[in-house]
Structures are given as C-alpha cells and as structure tokens.
C-alpha cells in the first residue's frame, strides 16, 4: 500500500474571504447558512455529498469524501469579503435575486452581519461598474497592504485558524502577460509605480498569497495566473486554483464534447448563444470584459477535440460564443447550443441543447468545494497550482509545459485519485484485469 500523506487536522475555524459580494458569493454564503440550519441540501457539492470508491469493486467501499479526508465542517466556516457597494450580504442577496426571499429571510440575521470592507477598485478594469465603497491609497502597494490589514483583522476578530480567498468579483478587461508579471521583484516594483498592467484582482491575489493563504479565481481574469504570483505561492506555500468557474453552458460543453470525441464523431460547428440579465451579464456587455470571458469559453473545445491529432474530424471547427445582456431574465440564464456533427461517410447531423440554468445555483457549490479543498491542500502541504481542481474551472491553471485538461471525466478521475493518494489508497486505473484472471 502507498504511504498516506501527513495532513494536519481541520481544527478550529476557517475564514472564507470572498472578493465581491455579488450573485455567486451571496448564493454561496446564504446557501451555507441555510444548509447549516437544515433548511436546504448542498446539491452539486462533492465535499458535502460526494463519495469516493476505495479499493477493488468487490470490496464495496465507497465512503463519503468528507469521511476520507479531513475537511472543515460547515459550522466552522466564517465568511468575510469586500465589495464596491456598501450593501450587507442580505441586501446584496436580495439585489442578486437568486435565492427566494422566503428562504433568505430565515438566514437574514446571519447575512446582515456580513458587511463588505471597502474594495480595491479601478474602473479602468471593469468599465460598467461604479460604487462608493472603495479604498484610497498612495499607490497599488499601499492598497495591497490595506487588504493584508483587512485579512489580519478579520482573522484576529473571529479567532480563525486558517483562511482561504476566492475572487468572486466581476470579470475584468482582457489582459495578457506583461513584463511586470515576470517575477515577484518586477511585480512589487510595478505595485509601487502604479503600473497599469496590475488590475485590482491581482492586488487582492498578491495580498492573500503573500500571507500564504490559498487563493482561487472564480472569474476568467489573468489575476494569479502569472509567473510572479505562481512563484510567490511556491515560497509562501499557498495553493492556487482557477480560472473561471465551469458552470452553465461550458459545463454541458465539457460533458458532451468528450462523448462525441470518444466515438470519433466529427464536429463542423458549435454555436453557443446565451441571454443573461444579472450584473455579471451587464459587465460582460462591455466588449473588453466579454473578450476575457470569450477566450476562456472558447479554449475548451480545442483541447478536448485535439484537432492536431484529428484534422479530418475537428480541423475546421467553427466555434462561436455569444452572450447577450437581457435584463428580464436576471440570473436565470438561457443558453442555446447548435452542434453540427458529421458521422460515417460524412453524413451531417445536428444536436440542439436548450439549457435553462441558474448560473449562481451552479456556481455556489463550486465556490464551497474549491475553498474546502484548497484548505485541505494547504494542510497537506500541497502548494502552487492544484491541477486536481481543474474539474471546477473553464480555464484550468496548469504547468507551462503541459496543456490544460478540459475533459470533465478525466478531471474527476484526477480529483478522486488525488484524494486516494492523500489517503495512501491504491489509485484506480480502471484496468480491471484482476476480476477476470
Ligand atoms: N455565476 C456563474 O455561474 C459564474 C460562472 C463562472 C464565472 N463567474 C464569474 O464570477 C464572477 C462573479 O459573478 P457574479 O454573477 O456573482 O457577478 P456579480 O456582478 O453579481 O458580482 C460581482 C461583484 O463583484 C463586485 N466587484 C467588482 N470588482 C470588485 C473589486 N475590485 N473588489 C471588490 N468587489 C468587486 C461587484 O460590485 C459585484 O457586487 C464574475 O466574474 C463572473 O464572470 C460566474
């Protein structure tokens, strides 16, 4: 048997720091409070409902994940966060309009206690937003120090043992790696000189990682996915995960596409349209923020289909993604996918998917799982990019020398094998010869 990894127990309280108290964050927080009170079920969450098979199929051992690895319990979580609006978490959840008021009212006192701290915000990076609850500082370094002070105060005031940060703020404008991102030295100089290649999200990520706090990015912004912050995470032993939660349409895409590919059915075209009416939709109505999202959404098919290996099947794929801001729908997004497939002898077929989803209802369990698994990674002394959490993201962070894994089923196997590895259990290869020998 392999040796189990030494994992520190999940003793005491875990603080979950959320940047941006919008639809995703408030749905996560209110959901955890409702689940704690037994008012609702944590559907969609592996940490709360998932099991993992251990050993051979004949052994019948499939315990709950939470019984296999030490995870923080929901009662031990304390939430805190920042937003550019002053609304407390109850008011913000009402504005987001995801959870019914009748349920929100049952957790109202707990939600009202969460008031966002002033944010690090610059409209240059999110054009469609403006709010009053914003920090002032000498330069970006000073703003980062203010975020560190918020984190330390939150930890002391609530007597927390450990912390995790998840960026649930708006999607920032499209940015690519710049010279300032190359090393921690260039990055810190850039903070001092207010370099425009450092958006607000990077300031929070820097603050968390410098404190050794696990960090995840729920949005597609570059943020922690730069050499400077990846190397800082290595030195402070902070685990990292991201980017861009894999919810609605992309989740379905990464379920359907591996199936078509497995049977070597060709795909000539994939048209994805969406209507969305929440604040996220409003921010994404700005072409510069949409570009960040579009890049994230489009990359999945290239990696799943591997057109370089199958040029006749996927070489000419036309992949189009559109998001239209349509206020009447609020958070209840509707997506249409038209997939033009090619079969035996080149005969064309079509597949149509109409997904009426609730974006933040799909996102909340992922925020919770990512936070709990990152805290586990920290206690297991696993730092830097946590590729086993690719399962949750549209643009998984990965080592420079490998391509990202987008196939949901391979991602799940990687996640569960990581749990088996941590426990010193045999990894499951699905070879299964032993049952027939
Ligand atoms: N809902 C989903 O299913 C889903 C899926 C994948 C990714 N995402 C991403 O998650 C993020 C949050 O989505 P949402 O639906 O909650 O959006 P939202 O607009 O409801 O919430 C975002 C919040 O972040 C705040 N904010 C923006 N910049 C900030 C800053 N610099 N500091 C502090 N607060 C800031 C905004 O004021 C807003 O309250 C978006 O980037 C979105 O693209 C969401």
PDB file of C-alpha atoms and ligand atoms in Angstrom, residues 18-27 81-85 92 96 98 117-122 126 129-131 133 167-172 199-201 204 217-221 243-248 276 278-284 293 331 333 357-364 366 392 394, ligand 1:
ATOM      1  CA  UNK A  18     -14.767  36.473  -0.885  1.00  0.00           C
ATOM      2  CA  UNK A  19     -13.814  39.347  -3.141  1.00  0.00           C
ATOM      3  CA  UNK A  20     -17.082  40.753  -4.482  1.00  0.00           C
ATOM      4  CA  UNK A  21     -20.357  40.091  -2.664  1.00  0.00           C
ATOM      5  CA  UNK A  22     -22.469  39.642  -5.788  1.00  0.00           C
ATOM      6  CA  UNK A  23     -24.695  36.843  -7.051  1.00  0.00           C
ATOM      7  CA  UNK A  24     -22.179  34.000  -6.730  1.00  0.00           C
ATOM      8  CA  UNK A  25     -20.871  34.980  -3.291  1.00  0.00           C
ATOM      9  CA  UNK A  26     -24.233  35.711  -1.695  1.00  0.00           C
ATOM     10  CA  UNK A  27     -25.707  32.482  -3.096  1.00  0.00           C
ATOM     11  CA  UNK A  81     -15.395  39.993   1.992  1.00  0.00           C
ATOM     12  CA  UNK A  82     -15.033  43.193   0.014  1.00  0.00           C
ATOM     13  CA  UNK A  83     -17.326  44.987  -2.422  1.00  0.00           C
ATOM     14  CA  UNK A  84     -17.543  48.390  -4.067  1.00  0.00           C
ATOM     15  CA  UNK A  85     -21.155  48.609  -2.846  1.00  0.00           C
ATOM     16  CA  UNK A  92     -26.806  42.131  -1.783  1.00  0.00           C
ATOM     17  CA  UNK A  96     -28.877  39.453  -6.885  1.00  0.00           C
ATOM     18  CA  UNK A  98     -31.135  34.280  -6.962  1.00  0.00           C
ATOM     19  CA  UNK A 117     -14.971  46.063   3.576  1.00  0.00           C
ATOM     20  CA  UNK A 118     -14.006  48.875   1.167  1.00  0.00           C
ATOM     21  CA  UNK A 119     -12.724  47.443  -2.093  1.00  0.00           C
ATOM     22  CA  UNK A 120      -9.627  47.927  -4.194  1.00  0.00           C
ATOM     23  CA  UNK A 121     -11.269  49.051  -7.408  1.00  0.00           C
ATOM     24  CA  UNK A 122     -10.344  50.939 -10.559  1.00  0.00           C
ATOM     25  CA  UNK A 126     -14.342  46.987 -15.135  1.00  0.00           C
ATOM     26  CA  UNK A 129     -19.284  49.409 -12.660  1.00  0.00           C
ATOM     27  CA  UNK A 130     -19.078  52.305 -10.256  1.00  0.00           C
ATOM     28  CA  UNK A 131     -19.571  52.223  -6.482  1.00  0.00           C
ATOM     29  CA  UNK A 133     -17.141  51.629  -1.075  1.00  0.00           C
ATOM     30  CA  UNK A 167     -12.151  36.066  -6.228  1.00  0.00           C
ATOM     31  CA  UNK A 168     -15.899  36.310  -6.997  1.00  0.00           C
ATOM     32  CA  UNK A 169     -15.631  39.850  -8.325  1.00  0.00           C
ATOM     33  CA  UNK A 170     -16.637  40.993 -11.792  1.00  0.00           C
ATOM     34  CA  UNK A 171     -14.800  39.932 -14.923  1.00  0.00           C
ATOM     35  CA  UNK A 172     -12.062  42.444 -15.677  1.00  0.00           C
ATOM     36  CA  UNK A 199      -5.527  45.246 -12.186  1.00  0.00           C
ATOM     37  CA  UNK A 200      -7.418  45.276  -8.869  1.00  0.00           C
ATOM     38  CA  UNK A 201      -7.822  41.487  -8.814  1.00  0.00           C
ATOM     39  CA  UNK A 204      -6.017  41.000  -3.700  1.00  0.00           C
ATOM     40  CA  UNK A 217     -10.123  32.670  -9.049  1.00  0.00           C
ATOM     41  CA  UNK A 218     -13.801  32.181  -9.965  1.00  0.00           C
ATOM     42  CA  UNK A 219     -13.521  34.601 -12.894  1.00  0.00           C
ATOM     43  CA  UNK A 220     -11.518  34.407 -16.139  1.00  0.00           C
ATOM     44  CA  UNK A 221      -9.170  37.334 -15.324  1.00  0.00           C
ATOM     45  CA  UNK A 243      -9.737  30.219 -13.522  1.00  0.00           C
ATOM     46  CA  UNK A 244     -13.417  30.830 -14.279  1.00  0.00           C
ATOM     47  CA  UNK A 245     -15.960  28.501 -12.680  1.00  0.00           C
ATOM     48  CA  UNK A 246     -17.211  25.815 -15.016  1.00  0.00           C
ATOM     49  CA  UNK A 247     -20.971  26.240 -14.671  1.00  0.00           C
ATOM     50  CA  UNK A 248     -23.828  26.505 -17.256  1.00  0.00           C
ATOM     51  CA  UNK A 276     -28.345  36.708 -19.204  1.00  0.00           C
ATOM     52  CA  UNK A 278     -27.744  39.850 -13.961  1.00  0.00           C
ATOM     53  CA  UNK A 279     -24.921  42.252 -13.096  1.00  0.00           C
ATOM     54  CA  UNK A 280     -22.410  39.779 -14.498  1.00  0.00           C
ATOM     55  CA  UNK A 281     -24.305  39.991 -17.802  1.00  0.00           C
ATOM     56  CA  UNK A 282     -24.185  43.782 -17.634  1.00  0.00           C
ATOM     57  CA  UNK A 283     -20.403  43.774 -17.038  1.00  0.00           C
ATOM     58  CA  UNK A 284     -19.944  41.268 -19.878  1.00  0.00           C
ATOM     59  CA  UNK A 293     -14.834  35.565 -20.977  1.00  0.00           C
ATOM     60  CA  UNK A 331     -29.662  35.314 -13.017  1.00  0.00           C
ATOM     61  CA  UNK A 333     -29.580  32.345 -17.969  1.00  0.00           C
ATOM     62  CA  UNK A 357     -29.986  27.225 -15.951  1.00  0.00           C
ATOM     63  CA  UNK A 358     -29.419  29.279 -12.846  1.00  0.00           C
ATOM     64  CA  UNK A 359     -25.865  30.443 -13.027  1.00  0.00           C
ATOM     65  CA  UNK A 360     -25.184  31.143  -9.384  1.00  0.00           C
ATOM     66  CA  UNK A 361     -27.015  27.998  -8.219  1.00  0.00           C
ATOM     67  CA  UNK A 362     -24.473  26.049 -10.291  1.00  0.00           C
ATOM     68  CA  UNK A 363     -21.574  28.219  -9.103  1.00  0.00           C
ATOM     69  CA  UNK A 364     -22.167  28.195  -5.322  1.00  0.00           C
ATOM     70  CA  UNK A 366     -18.090  25.027  -6.647  1.00  0.00           C
ATOM     71  CA  UNK A 392     -14.224  23.122 -11.377  1.00  0.00           C
ATOM     72  CA  UNK A 394     -13.254  26.603 -17.559  1.00  0.00           C
TER      73      UNK A 394
HETATM   74  N1  LIG B   1     -22.379  32.732 -11.974  1.00  0.00           N
HETATM   75  C1  LIG B   1     -21.642  31.857 -12.593  1.00  0.00           C
HETATM   76  O1  LIG B   1     -22.083  30.776 -12.867  1.00  0.00           O
HETATM   77  C2  LIG B   1     -20.238  32.166 -12.939  1.00  0.00           C
HETATM   78  C3  LIG B   1     -19.532  31.217 -13.639  1.00  0.00           C
HETATM   79  C4  LIG B   1     -18.213  31.448 -13.970  1.00  0.00           C
HETATM   80  C5  LIG B   1     -17.630  32.628 -13.586  1.00  0.00           C
HETATM   81  N2  LIG B   1     -18.344  33.571 -12.935  1.00  0.00           N
HETATM   82  C6  LIG B   1     -17.666  34.813 -12.623  1.00  0.00           C
HETATM   83  O2  LIG B   1     -17.750  35.058 -11.247  1.00  0.00           O
HETATM   84  C7  LIG B   1     -17.741  36.470 -11.047  1.00  0.00           C
HETATM   85  C8  LIG B   1     -18.897  36.837 -10.147  1.00  0.00           C
HETATM   86  O3  LIG B   1     -20.119  36.560 -10.824  1.00  0.00           O
HETATM   87  P1  LIG B   1     -21.478  37.137 -10.229  1.00  0.00           P
HETATM   88  O4  LIG B   1     -22.570  36.563 -11.054  1.00  0.00           O
HETATM   89  O5  LIG B   1     -21.502  36.997  -8.770  1.00  0.00           O
HETATM   90  O6  LIG B   1     -21.338  38.690 -10.604  1.00  0.00           O
HETATM   91  P2  LIG B   1     -21.942  39.923  -9.803  1.00  0.00           P
HETATM   92  O7  LIG B   1     -21.821  41.086 -10.739  1.00  0.00           O
HETATM   93  O8  LIG B   1     -23.273  39.608  -9.238  1.00  0.00           O
HETATM   94  O9  LIG B   1     -20.947  40.103  -8.575  1.00  0.00           O
HETATM   95  C9  LIG B   1     -19.669  40.601  -8.681  1.00  0.00           C
HETATM   96  C10 LIG B   1     -19.450  41.531  -7.522  1.00  0.00           C
HETATM   97  O10 LIG B   1     -18.075  41.912  -7.514  1.00  0.00           O
HETATM   98  C11 LIG B   1     -18.005  43.262  -7.127  1.00  0.00           C
HETATM   99  N3  LIG B   1     -16.687  43.743  -7.539  1.00  0.00           N
HETATM  100  C12 LIG B   1     -16.249  44.033  -8.786  1.00  0.00           C
HETATM  101  N4  LIG B   1     -14.967  44.419  -8.739  1.00  0.00           N
HETATM  102  C13 LIG B   1     -14.586  44.379  -7.447  1.00  0.00           C
HETATM  103  C14 LIG B   1     -13.389  44.668  -6.768  1.00  0.00           C
HETATM  104  N5  LIG B   1     -12.307  45.086  -7.432  1.00  0.00           N
HETATM  105  N6  LIG B   1     -13.340  44.490  -5.438  1.00  0.00           N
HETATM  106  C15 LIG B   1     -14.435  44.055  -4.746  1.00  0.00           C
HETATM  107  N7  LIG B   1     -15.609  43.789  -5.342  1.00  0.00           N
HETATM  108  C16 LIG B   1     -15.676  43.945  -6.668  1.00  0.00           C
HETATM  109  C17 LIG B   1     -19.196  43.891  -7.798  1.00  0.00           C
HETATM  110  O11 LIG B   1     -19.540  45.114  -7.197  1.00  0.00           O
HETATM  111  C18 LIG B   1     -20.257  42.820  -7.629  1.00  0.00           C
HETATM  112  O12 LIG B   1     -21.006  43.003  -6.439  1.00  0.00           O
HETATM  113  C19 LIG B   1     -17.797  37.117 -12.427  1.00  0.00           C
HETATM  114  O13 LIG B   1     -16.510  37.459 -12.839  1.00  0.00           O
HETATM  115  C20 LIG B   1     -18.323  36.002 -13.281  1.00  0.00           C
HETATM  116  O14 LIG B   1     -17.920  36.130 -14.635  1.00  0.00           O
HETATM  117  C21 LIG B   1     -19.637  33.369 -12.589  1.00  0.00           C
END
